[in-house]
Amino acid sequence: FLFTDTQIVKEGFLEDINNMLNSGEVPNLFEGDTYEQVQNGCRNDAAKAGINPSDRDAVYYFFINRVRSKLHLCVCMSPVGEAFRRRCRMFPSLVNCCTIDWFTKWPPMALLSVAQQCLQPLQNQDIIDKIS
């Protein structure tokens, strides 16, 4: 899942991501019928994993652990300006629960080389030349 700082319409988005990174869940995300769908969808797999399928809390935590192991987030933020520092202070899991890769400006030839490598499976040199 790719999430960039230009998609942050409300700071609540980052609060949800912070919670997911920290605990694996967004509080009060599943209610009523949706919660029941999660329970029903995970019950068999939880039982196969040795979890009592009638223990609703255990099935839910099985689901949360599965989400934590399978969900991958790529959060892209510009470090320029006060917004980045403020967000790191307000949502510490962005720093504490993530692997941070800092990228400086790439030379044009490096960008071209990476683009050509990624486009190579197209096996259409005309398209590759037009795009790059």
PDB file of C-alpha atoms in Angstrom, residues 5-129:
ATOM      1  CA  ASP A   5       2.182  13.068   1.967  1.00  0.00           C
ATOM      2  CA  THR A   6       0.169  14.660  -0.855  1.00  0.00           C
ATOM      3  CA  GLN A   7      -2.683  12.269   0.018  1.00  0.00           C
ATOM      4  CA  ILE A   8      -2.931  13.554   3.584  1.00  0.00           C
ATOM      5  CA  VAL A   9      -6.206  15.426   3.349  1.00  0.00           C
ATOM      6  CA  LYS A  10      -6.855  15.032   7.083  1.00  0.00           C
ATOM      7  CA  GLU A  11      -4.315  14.373   9.824  1.00  0.00           C
ATOM      8  CA  GLY A  12      -6.657  11.566  10.926  1.00  0.00           C
ATOM      9  CA  PHE A  13      -5.245   9.501   8.055  1.00  0.00           C
ATOM     10  CA  LEU A  14      -1.871   9.549   9.787  1.00  0.00           C
ATOM     11  CA  GLU A  15      -3.491   8.730  13.107  1.00  0.00           C
ATOM     12  CA  ASP A  16      -4.952   5.566  11.562  1.00  0.00           C
ATOM     13  CA  ILE A  17      -1.597   4.648  10.013  1.00  0.00           C
ATOM     14  CA  ASN A  18       0.126   5.348  13.340  1.00  0.00           C
ATOM     15  CA  ASN A  19      -2.303   2.984  15.093  1.00  0.00           C
ATOM     16  CA  MET A  20      -1.854   0.290  12.447  1.00  0.00           C
ATOM     17  CA  LEU A  21       1.916   0.495  12.742  1.00  0.00           C
ATOM     18  CA  ASN A  22       1.842   0.478  16.527  1.00  0.00           C
ATOM     19  CA  SER A  23      -0.843  -2.082  17.374  1.00  0.00           C
ATOM     20  CA  GLY A  24      -1.907  -3.604  14.053  1.00  0.00           C
ATOM     21  CA  GLU A  25      -5.416  -2.217  14.187  1.00  0.00           C
ATOM     22  CA  VAL A  26      -7.441   0.944  13.851  1.00  0.00           C
ATOM     23  CA  PRO A  27      -9.668   1.374  16.927  1.00  0.00           C
ATOM     24  CA  ASN A  28     -13.399   1.033  16.266  1.00  0.00           C
ATOM     25  CA  LEU A  29     -12.850   0.185  12.605  1.00  0.00           C
ATOM     26  CA  PHE A  30     -15.029  -2.922  12.696  1.00  0.00           C
ATOM     27  CA  GLU A  31     -18.483  -2.723  14.193  1.00  0.00           C
ATOM     28  CA  GLY A  32     -21.619  -4.838  13.939  1.00  0.00           C
ATOM     29  CA  ASP A  33     -21.917  -6.759  10.679  1.00  0.00           C
ATOM     30  CA  THR A  34     -18.359  -5.980   9.595  1.00  0.00           C
ATOM     31  CA  TYR A  35     -16.963  -7.374  12.848  1.00  0.00           C
ATOM     32  CA  GLU A  36     -19.040 -10.520  12.328  1.00  0.00           C
ATOM     33  CA  GLN A  37     -17.656 -10.873   8.800  1.00  0.00           C
ATOM     34  CA  VAL A  38     -14.120 -10.700  10.189  1.00  0.00           C
ATOM     35  CA  GLN A  39     -14.988 -13.338  12.784  1.00  0.00           C
ATOM     36  CA  ASN A  40     -16.605 -15.657  10.247  1.00  0.00           C
ATOM     37  CA  GLY A  41     -13.844 -15.155   7.697  1.00  0.00           C
ATOM     38  CA  CYS A  42     -11.055 -16.011  10.151  1.00  0.00           C
ATOM     39  CA  ARG A  43     -12.654 -18.683  12.299  1.00  0.00           C
ATOM     40  CA  ASN A  44     -11.564 -21.685  10.177  1.00  0.00           C
ATOM     41  CA  ASP A  45      -7.987 -20.484   9.717  1.00  0.00           C
ATOM     42  CA  ALA A  46      -7.752 -19.649  13.413  1.00  0.00           C
ATOM     43  CA  ALA A  47      -8.923 -23.166  14.284  1.00  0.00           C
ATOM     44  CA  LYS A  48      -6.282 -24.615  11.943  1.00  0.00           C
ATOM     45  CA  ALA A  49      -3.704 -22.537  13.819  1.00  0.00           C
ATOM     46  CA  GLY A  50      -4.812 -24.092  17.114  1.00  0.00           C
ATOM     47  CA  ILE A  51      -6.976 -21.219  18.318  1.00  0.00           C
ATOM     48  CA  ASN A  52     -10.345 -21.903  19.897  1.00  0.00           C
ATOM     49  CA  PRO A  53     -12.815 -20.706  17.199  1.00  0.00           C
ATOM     50  CA  SER A  54     -15.459 -19.878  19.804  1.00  0.00           C
ATOM     51  CA  ASP A  55     -13.114 -17.438  21.585  1.00  0.00           C
ATOM     52  CA  ARG A  56     -14.031 -14.228  19.769  1.00  0.00           C
ATOM     53  CA  ASP A  57     -11.137 -12.216  21.201  1.00  0.00           C
ATOM     54  CA  ALA A  58      -8.605 -14.876  20.212  1.00  0.00           C
ATOM     55  CA  VAL A  59     -10.014 -15.041  16.670  1.00  0.00           C
ATOM     56  CA  TYR A  60      -9.866 -11.249  16.402  1.00  0.00           C
ATOM     57  CA  TYR A  61      -6.244 -11.152  17.599  1.00  0.00           C
ATOM     58  CA  PHE A  62      -5.454 -13.913  15.102  1.00  0.00           C
ATOM     59  CA  PHE A  63      -6.870 -11.597  12.424  1.00  0.00           C
ATOM     60  CA  ILE A  64      -4.858  -8.609  13.715  1.00  0.00           C
ATOM     61  CA  ASN A  65      -1.637 -10.637  13.718  1.00  0.00           C
ATOM     62  CA  ARG A  66      -2.353 -11.822  10.188  1.00  0.00           C
ATOM     63  CA  VAL A  67      -2.880  -8.226   9.056  1.00  0.00           C
ATOM     64  CA  ARG A  68       0.379  -7.173  10.725  1.00  0.00           C
ATOM     65  CA  SER A  69       2.314  -9.930   8.975  1.00  0.00           C
ATOM     66  CA  LYS A  70       0.816  -9.418   5.516  1.00  0.00           C
ATOM     67  CA  LEU A  71       0.110  -5.699   5.189  1.00  0.00           C
ATOM     68  CA  HIS A  72       2.993  -3.661   3.860  1.00  0.00           C
ATOM     69  CA  LEU A  73       2.862   0.118   3.852  1.00  0.00           C
ATOM     70  CA  CYS A  74       5.093   2.440   1.916  1.00  0.00           C
ATOM     71  CA  VAL A  75       4.739   5.934   3.336  1.00  0.00           C
ATOM     72  CA  CYS A  76       6.450   8.600   1.233  1.00  0.00           C
ATOM     73  CA  MET A  77       7.012  12.002   2.790  1.00  0.00           C
ATOM     74  CA  SER A  78       9.120  14.975   1.917  1.00  0.00           C
ATOM     75  CA  PRO A  79      11.462  15.894   4.788  1.00  0.00           C
ATOM     76  CA  VAL A  80      11.374  19.552   3.753  1.00  0.00           C
ATOM     77  CA  GLY A  81       9.461  21.941   5.981  1.00  0.00           C
ATOM     78  CA  GLU A  82       7.828  21.941   9.372  1.00  0.00           C
ATOM     79  CA  ALA A  83       5.004  19.521   8.428  1.00  0.00           C
ATOM     80  CA  PHE A  84       7.339  16.513   8.385  1.00  0.00           C
ATOM     81  CA  ARG A  85       8.830  17.292  11.815  1.00  0.00           C
ATOM     82  CA  ARG A  86       5.395  17.960  13.310  1.00  0.00           C
ATOM     83  CA  ARG A  87       4.001  14.702  11.928  1.00  0.00           C
ATOM     84  CA  CYS A  88       6.945  12.706  13.269  1.00  0.00           C
ATOM     85  CA  ARG A  89       6.337  14.188  16.735  1.00  0.00           C
ATOM     86  CA  MET A  90       2.567  13.660  16.624  1.00  0.00           C
ATOM     87  CA  PHE A  91       2.744  10.147  15.155  1.00  0.00           C
ATOM     88  CA  PRO A  92       5.875   8.501  16.590  1.00  0.00           C
ATOM     89  CA  SER A  93       5.182   5.117  14.988  1.00  0.00           C
ATOM     90  CA  LEU A  94       6.142   6.673  11.656  1.00  0.00           C
ATOM     91  CA  VAL A  95       9.686   6.700  13.022  1.00  0.00           C
ATOM     92  CA  ASN A  96       9.682   3.924  15.636  1.00  0.00           C
ATOM     93  CA  CYS A  97       7.856   1.214  13.667  1.00  0.00           C
ATOM     94  CA  CYS A  98       9.174   1.858  10.150  1.00  0.00           C
ATOM     95  CA  THR A  99      12.324   1.312   8.186  1.00  0.00           C
ATOM     96  CA  ILE A 100      13.332   4.723   6.914  1.00  0.00           C
ATOM     97  CA  ASP A 101      15.010   5.089   3.538  1.00  0.00           C
ATOM     98  CA  TRP A 102      16.286   8.580   2.777  1.00  0.00           C
ATOM     99  CA  PHE A 103      16.774   9.394  -0.885  1.00  0.00           C
ATOM    100  CA  THR A 104      18.666  12.399  -2.105  1.00  0.00           C
ATOM    101  CA  LYS A 105      18.387  13.781  -5.619  1.00  0.00           C
ATOM    102  CA  TRP A 106      19.253  11.178  -8.261  1.00  0.00           C
ATOM    103  CA  PRO A 107      21.285  12.004 -11.357  1.00  0.00           C
ATOM    104  CA  PRO A 108      19.265  11.863 -14.606  1.00  0.00           C
ATOM    105  CA  MET A 109      21.283   8.888 -15.914  1.00  0.00           C
ATOM    106  CA  ALA A 110      20.468   6.855 -12.797  1.00  0.00           C
ATOM    107  CA  LEU A 111      16.750   7.570 -13.195  1.00  0.00           C
ATOM    108  CA  LEU A 112      16.923   6.588 -16.870  1.00  0.00           C
ATOM    109  CA  SER A 113      18.778   3.368 -16.092  1.00  0.00           C
ATOM    110  CA  VAL A 114      16.294   2.293 -13.407  1.00  0.00           C
ATOM    111  CA  ALA A 115      13.341   3.154 -15.655  1.00  0.00           C
ATOM    112  CA  GLN A 116      14.766   1.114 -18.525  1.00  0.00           C
ATOM    113  CA  GLN A 117      15.355  -1.881 -16.242  1.00  0.00           C
ATOM    114  CA  CYS A 118      11.779  -1.712 -14.964  1.00  0.00           C
ATOM    115  CA  LEU A 119      10.358  -1.394 -18.479  1.00  0.00           C
ATOM    116  CA  GLN A 120      12.499  -4.167 -19.970  1.00  0.00           C
ATOM    117  CA  PRO A 121       9.832  -6.884 -19.412  1.00  0.00           C
ATOM    118  CA  LEU A 122       7.610  -5.002 -21.898  1.00  0.00           C
ATOM    119  CA  GLN A 123       9.979  -6.196 -24.640  1.00  0.00           C
ATOM    120  CA  ASN A 124       8.929  -3.313 -26.859  1.00  0.00           C
ATOM    121  CA  GLN A 125      11.898  -1.044 -27.471  1.00  0.00           C
ATOM    122  CA  ASP A 126       9.782   1.632 -29.197  1.00  0.00           C
ATOM    123  CA  ILE A 127       7.657   2.104 -26.075  1.00  0.00           C
ATOM    124  CA  ILE A 128      10.708   2.035 -23.816  1.00  0.00           C
ATOM    125  CA  ASP A 129      12.437   4.699 -25.929  1.00  0.00           C
TER     126      ASP A 129
END
